[in-house]
Coordinates of C-alpha atoms and ligand atoms in Angstrom, one line a residue:
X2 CA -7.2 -22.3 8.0
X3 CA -4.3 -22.9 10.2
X4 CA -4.0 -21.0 13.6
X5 CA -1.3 -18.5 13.6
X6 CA 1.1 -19.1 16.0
X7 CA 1.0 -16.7 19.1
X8 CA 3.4 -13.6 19.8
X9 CA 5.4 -13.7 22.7
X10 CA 7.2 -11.1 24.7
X11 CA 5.8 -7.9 22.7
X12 CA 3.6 -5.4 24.5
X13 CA 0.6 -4.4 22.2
X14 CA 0.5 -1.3 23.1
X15 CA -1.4 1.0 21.0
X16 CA -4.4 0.2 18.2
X17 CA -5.3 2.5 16.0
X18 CA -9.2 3.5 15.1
X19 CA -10.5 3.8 12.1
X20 CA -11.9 7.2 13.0
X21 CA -10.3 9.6 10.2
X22 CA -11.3 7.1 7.7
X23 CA -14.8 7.9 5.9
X24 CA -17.5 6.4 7.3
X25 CA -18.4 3.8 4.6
X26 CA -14.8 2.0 5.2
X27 CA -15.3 -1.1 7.1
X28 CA -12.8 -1.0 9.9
X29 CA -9.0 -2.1 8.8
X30 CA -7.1 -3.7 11.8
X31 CA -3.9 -2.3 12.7
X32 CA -1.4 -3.7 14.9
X33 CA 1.0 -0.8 16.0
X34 CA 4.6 -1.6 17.7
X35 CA 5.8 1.1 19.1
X36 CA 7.9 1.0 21.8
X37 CA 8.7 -0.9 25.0
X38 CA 8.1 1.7 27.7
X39 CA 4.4 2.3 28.2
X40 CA 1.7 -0.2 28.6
X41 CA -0.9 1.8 28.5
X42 CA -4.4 -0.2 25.8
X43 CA -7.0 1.8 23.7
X44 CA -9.0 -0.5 22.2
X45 CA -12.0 0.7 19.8
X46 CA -14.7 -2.5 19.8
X47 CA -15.1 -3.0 16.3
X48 CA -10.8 -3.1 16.1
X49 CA -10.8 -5.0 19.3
X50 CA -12.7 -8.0 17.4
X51 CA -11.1 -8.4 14.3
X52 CA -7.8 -8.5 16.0
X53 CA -9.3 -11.4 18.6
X54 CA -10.4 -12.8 15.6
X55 CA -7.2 -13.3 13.8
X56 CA -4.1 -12.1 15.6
X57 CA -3.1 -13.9 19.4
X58 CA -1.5 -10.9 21.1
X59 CA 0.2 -11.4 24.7
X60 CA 2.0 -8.7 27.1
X61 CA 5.5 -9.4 28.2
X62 CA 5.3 -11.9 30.8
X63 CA 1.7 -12.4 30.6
X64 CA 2.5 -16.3 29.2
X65 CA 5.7 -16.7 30.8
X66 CA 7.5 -17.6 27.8
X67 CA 10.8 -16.1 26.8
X68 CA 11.0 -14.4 22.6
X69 CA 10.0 -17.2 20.4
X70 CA 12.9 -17.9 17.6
X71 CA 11.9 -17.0 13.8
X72 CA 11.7 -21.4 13.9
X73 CA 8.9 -21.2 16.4
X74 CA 7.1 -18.4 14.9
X75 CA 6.9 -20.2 11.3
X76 CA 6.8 -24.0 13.0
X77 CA 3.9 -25.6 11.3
X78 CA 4.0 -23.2 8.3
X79 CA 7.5 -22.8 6.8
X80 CA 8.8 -26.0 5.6
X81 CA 12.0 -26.8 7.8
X82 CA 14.9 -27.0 5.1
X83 CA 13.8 -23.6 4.4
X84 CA 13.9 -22.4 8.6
X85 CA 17.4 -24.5 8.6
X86 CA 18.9 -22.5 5.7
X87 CA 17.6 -18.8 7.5
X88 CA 19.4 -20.0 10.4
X89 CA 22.3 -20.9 8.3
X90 CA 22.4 -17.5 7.4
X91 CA 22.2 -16.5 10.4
X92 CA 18.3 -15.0 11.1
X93 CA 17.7 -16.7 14.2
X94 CA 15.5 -14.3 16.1
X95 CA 13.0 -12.4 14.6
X96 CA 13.1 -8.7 14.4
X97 CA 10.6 -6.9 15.8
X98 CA 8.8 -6.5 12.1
X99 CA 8.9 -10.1 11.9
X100 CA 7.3 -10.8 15.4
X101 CA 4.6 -8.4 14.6
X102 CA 4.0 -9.5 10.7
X103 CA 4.4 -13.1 10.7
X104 CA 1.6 -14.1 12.8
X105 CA -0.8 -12.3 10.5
X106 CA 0.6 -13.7 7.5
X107 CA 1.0 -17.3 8.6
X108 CA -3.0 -17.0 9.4
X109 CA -3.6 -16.3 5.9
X110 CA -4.5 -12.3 5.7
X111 CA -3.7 -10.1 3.7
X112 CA -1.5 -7.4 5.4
X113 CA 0.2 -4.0 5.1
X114 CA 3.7 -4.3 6.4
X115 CA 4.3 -0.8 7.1
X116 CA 8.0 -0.7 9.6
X117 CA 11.1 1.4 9.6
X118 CA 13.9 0.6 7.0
X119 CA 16.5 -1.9 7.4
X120 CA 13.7 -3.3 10.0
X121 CA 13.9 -7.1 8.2
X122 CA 10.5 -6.8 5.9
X123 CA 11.8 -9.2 3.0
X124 CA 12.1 -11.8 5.4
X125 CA 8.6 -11.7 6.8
X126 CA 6.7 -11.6 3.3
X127 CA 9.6 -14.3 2.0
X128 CA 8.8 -16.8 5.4
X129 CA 5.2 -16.3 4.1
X130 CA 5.8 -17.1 0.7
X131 CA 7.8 -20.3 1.7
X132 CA 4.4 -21.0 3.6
X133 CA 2.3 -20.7 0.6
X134 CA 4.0 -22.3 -2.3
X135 CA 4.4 -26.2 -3.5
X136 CA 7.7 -26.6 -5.0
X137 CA 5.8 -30.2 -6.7
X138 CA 3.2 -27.6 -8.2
X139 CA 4.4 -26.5 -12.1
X140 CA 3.0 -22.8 -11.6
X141 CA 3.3 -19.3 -10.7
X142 CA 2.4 -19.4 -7.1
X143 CA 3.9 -16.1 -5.9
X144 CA 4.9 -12.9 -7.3
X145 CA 7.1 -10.4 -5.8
X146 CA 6.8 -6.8 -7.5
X147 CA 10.0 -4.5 -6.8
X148 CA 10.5 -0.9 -7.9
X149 CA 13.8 -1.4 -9.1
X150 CA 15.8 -4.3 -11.2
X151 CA 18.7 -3.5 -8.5
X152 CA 15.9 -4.5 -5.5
X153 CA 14.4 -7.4 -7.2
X154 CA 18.1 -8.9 -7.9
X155 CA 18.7 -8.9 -4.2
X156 CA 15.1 -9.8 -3.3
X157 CA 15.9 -13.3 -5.8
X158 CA 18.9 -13.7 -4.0
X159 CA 17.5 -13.9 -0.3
X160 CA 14.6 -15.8 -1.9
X161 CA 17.3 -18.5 -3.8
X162 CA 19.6 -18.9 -0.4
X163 CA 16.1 -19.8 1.6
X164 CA 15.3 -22.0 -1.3
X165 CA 18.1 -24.0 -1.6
X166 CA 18.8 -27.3 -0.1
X167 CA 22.0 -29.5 1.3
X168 CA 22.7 -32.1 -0.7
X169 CA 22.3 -34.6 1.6
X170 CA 18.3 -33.9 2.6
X171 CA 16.3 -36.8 2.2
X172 CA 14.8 -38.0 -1.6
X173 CA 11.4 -36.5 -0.8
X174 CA 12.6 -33.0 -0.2
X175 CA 14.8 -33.0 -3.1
X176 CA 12.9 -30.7 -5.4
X177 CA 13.3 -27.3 -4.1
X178 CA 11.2 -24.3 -5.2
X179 CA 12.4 -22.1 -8.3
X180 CA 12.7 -18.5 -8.2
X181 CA 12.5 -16.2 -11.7
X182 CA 13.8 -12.6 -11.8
X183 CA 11.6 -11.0 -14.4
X184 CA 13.3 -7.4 -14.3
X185 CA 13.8 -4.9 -16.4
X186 CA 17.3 -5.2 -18.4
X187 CA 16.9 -8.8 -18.1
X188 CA 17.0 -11.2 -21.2
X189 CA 13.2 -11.6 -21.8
X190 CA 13.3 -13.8 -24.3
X191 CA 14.9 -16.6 -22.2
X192 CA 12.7 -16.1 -19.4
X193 CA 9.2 -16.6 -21.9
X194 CA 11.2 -20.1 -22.6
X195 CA 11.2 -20.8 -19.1
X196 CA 7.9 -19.8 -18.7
X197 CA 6.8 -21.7 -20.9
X198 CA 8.8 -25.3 -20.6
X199 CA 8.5 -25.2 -16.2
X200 CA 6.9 -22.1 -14.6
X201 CA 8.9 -21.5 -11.8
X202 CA 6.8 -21.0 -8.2
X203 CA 7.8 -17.6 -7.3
X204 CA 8.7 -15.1 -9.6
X205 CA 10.3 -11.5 -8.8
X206 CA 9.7 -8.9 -11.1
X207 CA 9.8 -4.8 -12.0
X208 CA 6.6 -4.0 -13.4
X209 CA 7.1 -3.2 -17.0
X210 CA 9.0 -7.0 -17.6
X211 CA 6.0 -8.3 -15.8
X212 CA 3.1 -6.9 -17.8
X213 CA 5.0 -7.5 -21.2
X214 CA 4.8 -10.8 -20.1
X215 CA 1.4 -10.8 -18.5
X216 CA -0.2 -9.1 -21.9
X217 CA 1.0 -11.6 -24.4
X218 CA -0.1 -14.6 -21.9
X219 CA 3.6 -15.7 -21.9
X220 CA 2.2 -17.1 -18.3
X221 CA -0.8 -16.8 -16.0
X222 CA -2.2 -15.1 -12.7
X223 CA -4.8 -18.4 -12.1
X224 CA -2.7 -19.8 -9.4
X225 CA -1.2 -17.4 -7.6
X226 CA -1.5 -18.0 -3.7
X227 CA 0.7 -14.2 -2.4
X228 CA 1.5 -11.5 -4.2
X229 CA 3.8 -8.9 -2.6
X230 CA 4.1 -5.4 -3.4
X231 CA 7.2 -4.1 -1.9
X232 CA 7.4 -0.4 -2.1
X233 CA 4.1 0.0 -2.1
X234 CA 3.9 3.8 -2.0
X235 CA 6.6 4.3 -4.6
X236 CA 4.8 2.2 -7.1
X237 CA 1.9 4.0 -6.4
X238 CA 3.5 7.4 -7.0
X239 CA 5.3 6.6 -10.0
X240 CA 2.9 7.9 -13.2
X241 CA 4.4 5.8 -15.3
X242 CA 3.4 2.2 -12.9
X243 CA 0.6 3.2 -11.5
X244 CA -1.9 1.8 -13.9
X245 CA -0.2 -1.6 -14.5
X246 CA 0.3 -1.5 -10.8
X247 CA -3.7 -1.6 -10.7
X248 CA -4.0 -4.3 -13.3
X249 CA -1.6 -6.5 -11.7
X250 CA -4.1 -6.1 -8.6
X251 CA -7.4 -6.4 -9.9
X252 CA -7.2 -7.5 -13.3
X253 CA -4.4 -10.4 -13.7
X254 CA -5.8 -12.1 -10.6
X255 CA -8.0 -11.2 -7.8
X256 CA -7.9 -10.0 -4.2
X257 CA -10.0 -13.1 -2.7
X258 CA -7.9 -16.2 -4.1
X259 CA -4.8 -14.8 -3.4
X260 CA -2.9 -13.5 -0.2
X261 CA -1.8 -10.2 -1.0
X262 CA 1.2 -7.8 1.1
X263 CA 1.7 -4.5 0.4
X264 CA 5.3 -3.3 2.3
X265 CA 6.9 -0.4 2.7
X266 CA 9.1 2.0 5.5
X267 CA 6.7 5.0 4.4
X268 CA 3.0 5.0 3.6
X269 CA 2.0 8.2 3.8
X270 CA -1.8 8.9 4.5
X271 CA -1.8 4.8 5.7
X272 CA -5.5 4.7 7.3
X273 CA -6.4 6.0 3.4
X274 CA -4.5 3.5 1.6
X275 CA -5.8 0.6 3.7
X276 CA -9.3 2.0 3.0
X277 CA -8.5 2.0 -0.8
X278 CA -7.1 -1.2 -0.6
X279 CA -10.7 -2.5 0.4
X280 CA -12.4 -0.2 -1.5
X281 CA -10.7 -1.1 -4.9
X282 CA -10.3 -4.1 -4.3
X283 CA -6.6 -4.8 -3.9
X284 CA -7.3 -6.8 -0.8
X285 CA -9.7 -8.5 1.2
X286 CA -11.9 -6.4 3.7
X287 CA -9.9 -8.1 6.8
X288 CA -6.9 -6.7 6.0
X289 CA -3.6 -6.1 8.6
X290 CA -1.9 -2.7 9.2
X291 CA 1.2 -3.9 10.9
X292 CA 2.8 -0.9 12.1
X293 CA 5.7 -0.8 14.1
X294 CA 7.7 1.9 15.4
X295 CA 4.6 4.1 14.0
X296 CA 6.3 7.4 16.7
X297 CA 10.0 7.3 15.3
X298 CA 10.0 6.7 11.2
X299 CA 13.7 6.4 11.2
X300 CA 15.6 3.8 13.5
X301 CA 17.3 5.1 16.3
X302 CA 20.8 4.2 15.6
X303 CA 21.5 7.0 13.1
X304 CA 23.0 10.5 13.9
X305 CA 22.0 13.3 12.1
X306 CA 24.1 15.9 11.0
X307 CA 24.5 19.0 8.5
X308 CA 27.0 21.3 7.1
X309 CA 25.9 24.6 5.8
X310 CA 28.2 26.4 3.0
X311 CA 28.0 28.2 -0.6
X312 CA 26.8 25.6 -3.7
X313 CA 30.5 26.2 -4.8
X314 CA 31.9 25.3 -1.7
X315 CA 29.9 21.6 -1.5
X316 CA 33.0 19.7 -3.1
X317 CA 35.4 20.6 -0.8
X318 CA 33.3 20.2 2.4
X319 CA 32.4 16.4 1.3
X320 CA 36.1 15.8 0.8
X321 CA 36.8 17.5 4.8
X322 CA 33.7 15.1 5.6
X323 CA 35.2 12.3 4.2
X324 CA 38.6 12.7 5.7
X325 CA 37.5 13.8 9.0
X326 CA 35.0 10.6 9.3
X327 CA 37.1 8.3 7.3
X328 CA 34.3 6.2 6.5
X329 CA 34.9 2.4 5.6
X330 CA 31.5 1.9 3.3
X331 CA 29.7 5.3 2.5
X332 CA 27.1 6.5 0.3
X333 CA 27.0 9.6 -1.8
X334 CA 23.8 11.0 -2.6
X335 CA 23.4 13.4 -5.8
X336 CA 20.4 14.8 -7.3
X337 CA 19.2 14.6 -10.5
X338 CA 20.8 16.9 -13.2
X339 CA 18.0 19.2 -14.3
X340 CA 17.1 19.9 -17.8
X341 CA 18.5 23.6 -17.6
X342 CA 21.7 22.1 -16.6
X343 CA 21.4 19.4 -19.1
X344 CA 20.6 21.9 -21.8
X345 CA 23.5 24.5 -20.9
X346 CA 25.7 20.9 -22.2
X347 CA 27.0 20.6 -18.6
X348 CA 27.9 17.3 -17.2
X349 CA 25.9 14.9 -15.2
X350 CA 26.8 16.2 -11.4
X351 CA 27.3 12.1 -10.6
X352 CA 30.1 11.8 -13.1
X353 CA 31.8 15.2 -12.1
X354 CA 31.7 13.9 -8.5
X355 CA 32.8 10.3 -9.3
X356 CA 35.7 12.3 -11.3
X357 CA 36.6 15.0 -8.6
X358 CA 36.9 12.0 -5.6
X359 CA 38.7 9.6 -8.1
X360 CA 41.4 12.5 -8.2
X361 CA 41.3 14.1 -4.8
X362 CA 40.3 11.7 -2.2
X363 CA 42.5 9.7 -0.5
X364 CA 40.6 7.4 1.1
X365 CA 41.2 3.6 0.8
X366 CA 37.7 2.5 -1.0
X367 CA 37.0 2.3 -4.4
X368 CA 34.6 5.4 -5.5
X369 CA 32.0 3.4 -7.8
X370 CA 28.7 5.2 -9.4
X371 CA 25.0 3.8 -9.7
X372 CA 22.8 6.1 -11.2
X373 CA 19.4 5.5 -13.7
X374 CA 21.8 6.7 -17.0
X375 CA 24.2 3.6 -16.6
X376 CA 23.5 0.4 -18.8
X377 CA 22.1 -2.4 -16.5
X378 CA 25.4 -4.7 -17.1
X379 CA 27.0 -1.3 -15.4
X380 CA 24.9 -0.7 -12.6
X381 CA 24.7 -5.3 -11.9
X382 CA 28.8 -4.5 -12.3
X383 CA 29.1 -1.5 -10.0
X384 CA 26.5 -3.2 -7.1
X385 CA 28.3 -6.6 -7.4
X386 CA 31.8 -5.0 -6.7
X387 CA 30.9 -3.0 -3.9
X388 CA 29.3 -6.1 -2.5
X389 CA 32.5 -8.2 -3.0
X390 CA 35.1 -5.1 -2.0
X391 CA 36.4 -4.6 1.3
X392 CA 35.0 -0.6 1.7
X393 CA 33.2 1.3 -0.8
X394 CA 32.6 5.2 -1.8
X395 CA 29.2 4.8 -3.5
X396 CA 28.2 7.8 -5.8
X397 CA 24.5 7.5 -6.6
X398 CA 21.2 8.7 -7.1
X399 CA 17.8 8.0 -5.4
X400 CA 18.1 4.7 -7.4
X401 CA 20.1 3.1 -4.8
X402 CA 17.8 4.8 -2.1
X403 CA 15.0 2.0 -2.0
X404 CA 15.5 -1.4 -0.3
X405 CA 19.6 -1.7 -1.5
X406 CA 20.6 -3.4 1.4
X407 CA 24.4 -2.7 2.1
X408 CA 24.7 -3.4 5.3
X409 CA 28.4 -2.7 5.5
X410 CA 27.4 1.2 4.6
X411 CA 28.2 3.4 7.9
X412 CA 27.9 6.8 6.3
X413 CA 25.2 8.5 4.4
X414 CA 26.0 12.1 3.0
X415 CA 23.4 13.8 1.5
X416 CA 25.7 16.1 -1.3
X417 CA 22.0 17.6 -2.5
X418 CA 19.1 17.6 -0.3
X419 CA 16.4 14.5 -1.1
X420 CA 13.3 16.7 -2.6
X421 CA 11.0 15.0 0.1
X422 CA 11.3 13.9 3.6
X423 CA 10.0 10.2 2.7
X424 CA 12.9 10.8 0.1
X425 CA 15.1 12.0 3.6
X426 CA 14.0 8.4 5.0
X427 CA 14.7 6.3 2.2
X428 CA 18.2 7.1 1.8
X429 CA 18.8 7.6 5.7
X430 CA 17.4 3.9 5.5
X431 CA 20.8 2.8 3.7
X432 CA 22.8 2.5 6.5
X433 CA 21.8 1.1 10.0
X434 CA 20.9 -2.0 9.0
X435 CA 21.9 -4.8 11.5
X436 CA 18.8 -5.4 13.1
X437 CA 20.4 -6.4 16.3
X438 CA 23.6 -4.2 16.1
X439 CA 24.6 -1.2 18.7
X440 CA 26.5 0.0 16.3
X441 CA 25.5 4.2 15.4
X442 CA 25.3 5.0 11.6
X443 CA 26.1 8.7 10.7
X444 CA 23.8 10.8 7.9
X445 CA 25.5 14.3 6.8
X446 CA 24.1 16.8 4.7
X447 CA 25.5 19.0 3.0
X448 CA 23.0 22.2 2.3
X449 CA 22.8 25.6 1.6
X450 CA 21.7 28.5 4.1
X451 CA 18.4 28.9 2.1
X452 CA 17.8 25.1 2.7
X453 CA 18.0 24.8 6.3
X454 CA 14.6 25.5 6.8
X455 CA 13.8 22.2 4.2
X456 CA 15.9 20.4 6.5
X457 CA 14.1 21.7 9.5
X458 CA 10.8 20.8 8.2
X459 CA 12.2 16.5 7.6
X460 CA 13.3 16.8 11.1
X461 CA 9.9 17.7 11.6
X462 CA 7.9 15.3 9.9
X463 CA 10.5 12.8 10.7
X464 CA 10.8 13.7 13.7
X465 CA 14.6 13.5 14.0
X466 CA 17.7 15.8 15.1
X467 CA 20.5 17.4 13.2
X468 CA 23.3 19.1 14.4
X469 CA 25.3 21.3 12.9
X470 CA 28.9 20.2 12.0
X471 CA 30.9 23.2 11.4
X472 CA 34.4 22.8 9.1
Ligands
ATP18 N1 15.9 -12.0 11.8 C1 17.0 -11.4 11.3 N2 18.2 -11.6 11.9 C2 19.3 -11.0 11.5 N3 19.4 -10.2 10.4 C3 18.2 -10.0 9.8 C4 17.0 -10.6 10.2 N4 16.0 -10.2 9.3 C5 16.6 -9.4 8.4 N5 17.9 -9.3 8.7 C6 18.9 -8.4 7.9 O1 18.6 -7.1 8.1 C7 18.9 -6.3 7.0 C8 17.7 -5.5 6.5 O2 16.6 -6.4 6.1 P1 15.7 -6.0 4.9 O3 16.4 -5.6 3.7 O4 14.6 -7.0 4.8 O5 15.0 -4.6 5.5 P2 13.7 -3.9 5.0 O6 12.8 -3.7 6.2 O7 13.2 -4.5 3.8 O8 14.4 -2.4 4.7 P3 14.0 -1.3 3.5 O9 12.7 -0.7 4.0 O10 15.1 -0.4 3.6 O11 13.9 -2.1 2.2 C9 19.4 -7.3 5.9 O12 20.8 -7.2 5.8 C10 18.9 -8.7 6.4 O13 19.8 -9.7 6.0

């Protein structure tokens, strides 16, 4: 197996034990990030060796070298027309995620990439899959499973740019590796063609497109070198994708042939997942917990605020917002309608917004809606407009609250209050994401008196601050 190429200029500064997992567990590494200020070591033996066993960890100035480039991280690994295109692109340095992750990836084990959003995980599981797959080889030799058709479409589109090649690259590096989204909405019947004629080497796929195609044997598992799970703990959550979620892991192919990634900005309980993950079998026993910024869950750049006012009043404080901050690119978060509200034949509260700021606000950027209720050709329409326009007002629900990456989006504004904290991150998570910008993102909600105290207990658990806006 090829030696992972050392980190440079991090400080390791604090492993975790295995201590609050049960006692039959064998001991998960994990590799924590999380800060720059202290240099204080706790090492528990057992930890201690698999790490010196697999992952070359230096202090700041202990080597004497300066950061190492994305390029000298993947050197040896990542074939170079795909390191030339991500620096085309403009990913030069690594972000911290990507200093941390890579080194355990390029030495071939399996890893939980567990960092804040907007932190640059698609990169570090994409640089891996570039490792891993032979664009000469006529199979399936990565799978990348997304939540959402929405993530997987932007997923395929980092994965194509890195794919791609100049036109004048030498004869022998003409064939470039293929990339299949298999998502849900998509035209099935074209992909099982293509499936069939020329598997493609990496394929990106929702989970429901996948098994359809998995269960009829349109293609196989038997080759697969990485499998990625991005999301991890949503897939896990969800009722409906649990089981196939499972399958996909144990039954289509197995843990010890493949190299297998689980990602995510919140794994709640993580020492227990990693243990399951051995347990069940969804990866091998050496497996990574890369965690960085394990203190502060939500980057540092965002501001947190919150209006308080009457359920009636919520319409006309988001229009005040919205004119006081004057937000170029800004998301809207709504709720869900309930069923009561449903039932009493009201309208969905998405459309009634859309419909209120189409009429009211004065704003320069086109108010556009995404929500779970929209046709797929709608929500591809709505996504690819606000990518293309010069400012957006996006309406929508939690849909657009996992791994869309907008990075134009300066404003969050909660309109209802996310029903969880992890829900709180998520959507925080849709603005701040330039890795290496100073720039500070703002995230308003807008609640009632009754749910301050909800509010109080994300700060909590998320440990963040809000302060109160007053209009
Ligand atoms: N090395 C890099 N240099 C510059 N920009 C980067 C780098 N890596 C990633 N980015 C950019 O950072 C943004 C966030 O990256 P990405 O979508 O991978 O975040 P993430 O960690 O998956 O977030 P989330 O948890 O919200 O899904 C993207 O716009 C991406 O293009």
């Amino acid at each position: 197996m090829a030696v992972a190429p050392a980190v440079t200029n991090l400080r390791l500064l604090h492993i975790s034990s295995s201590a609050v997992v049960p006692k039959q567990c064998p001991a998960p590494s994990s590799v924590q990030l999380v800060g720059r200020s202290s240099s204080s070591r706790r090492f528990k033996p057992p930890l201690r060796a698999a790490l010196q066993t697999s992952v070359v960890l230096r202090e700041e100035g202990e080597s004497g070298g300066g950061a190492a480039t994305l390029r000298e991280l993947c050197r040896g690994h990542v074939p170079d027309h795909v390191l030339s295109r991500a620096e085309g692109i403009g990913y030069v340095m690594p972000t911290d995620v990507q200093s941390q992750a890579l080194p355990v990836l390029l030495s071939g084990r399996d890893c939980v990439i567990h960092a804040q959003t907007g932190s640059g995980k698609t990169l570090a599981y994409l640089l891996l899959v570039f490792s891993a797959v032979k664009a000469q080889r006529s199979a399936v030799q990565a799978l990348i499973v997304v939540p959402t058709r929405e993530l997987g479409m932007q997923v395929t589109k980092v994965a194509r740019m890195l794919a791609s090649k100049a036109a004048d690259n030498d004869l022998e590096e003409k064939s470039s590796c293929t990339v299949m989204a298999l998502l849900d909405g998509g035209m099935l019947r074209r992909h099982k063609s293509w499936l069939k004629a020329e598997p493609p080497s990496i394929v990106v796929a929702t989970i429901a497109s996948l098994c359809q195609m998995l269960d009829k044997q349109i293609f196989k598992l038997d080759a697969l070198e990485v499998l990625v799970i991005d999301e991890v703990d949503f897939l896990f959550n969800s009722s409906k994708q649990v089981s196939s979620l499972k399958k996909i892991l144990t039954s289509y192919s197995s843990s010890s042939k493949r190299q297998t990634v689980f990602a995510s900005a919140s794994i709640p309980q993580h020492k227990r997942f990693v243990y399951d993950c051995i347990q069940q079998k969804w990866t091998k026993r050496d497996v990574v917990h890369v965690h960085v910024n394990a203190i502060k869950p939500l980057p540092s750049c965002l501001q947190h605020k919150f209006v308080v006012c009457t359920k009636k009043l919520k319409h006309a404080v988001l229009l005040s917002l919205l004119h006081s901050d004057a937000p170029k690119s800004a998301i809207v978060f709504v709720g869900e309608q309930s069923e009561k509200s449903k039932k009493a034949g009201n309208g969905p509260s998405t459309v009634l917004l859309v419909d209120f700021l189409k009429t009211s606000y004065r704003g320069s950027s086109d108010v556009l809606l995404l929500e779970e209720d929209m046709n797929f050709n709608s929500r591809a329409a709505s996504l690819s407009e606000l990518r293309e326009g010069e400012g957006y007002l996006l309406v929508a629900t939690d849909i657009a609250a996992r791994g869309v990456d907008l990075p134009e989006t300066t404003h969050i504004y909660n309109f209802d209050l996310p029903r969880t904290a992890v829900d709180y991150l998520h959507r925080a998570g849709r603005t701040g994401r330039k890795p290496f910008s100073d720039e500070k993102c703002n995230v308003t909600s807008i609640i009632t008196l009754e749910e301050r105290f909800v509010l109080q207990r994300y700060e909590n658990e998320l440990m963040f601050n809000c302060e109160e806006v007053i209009i």
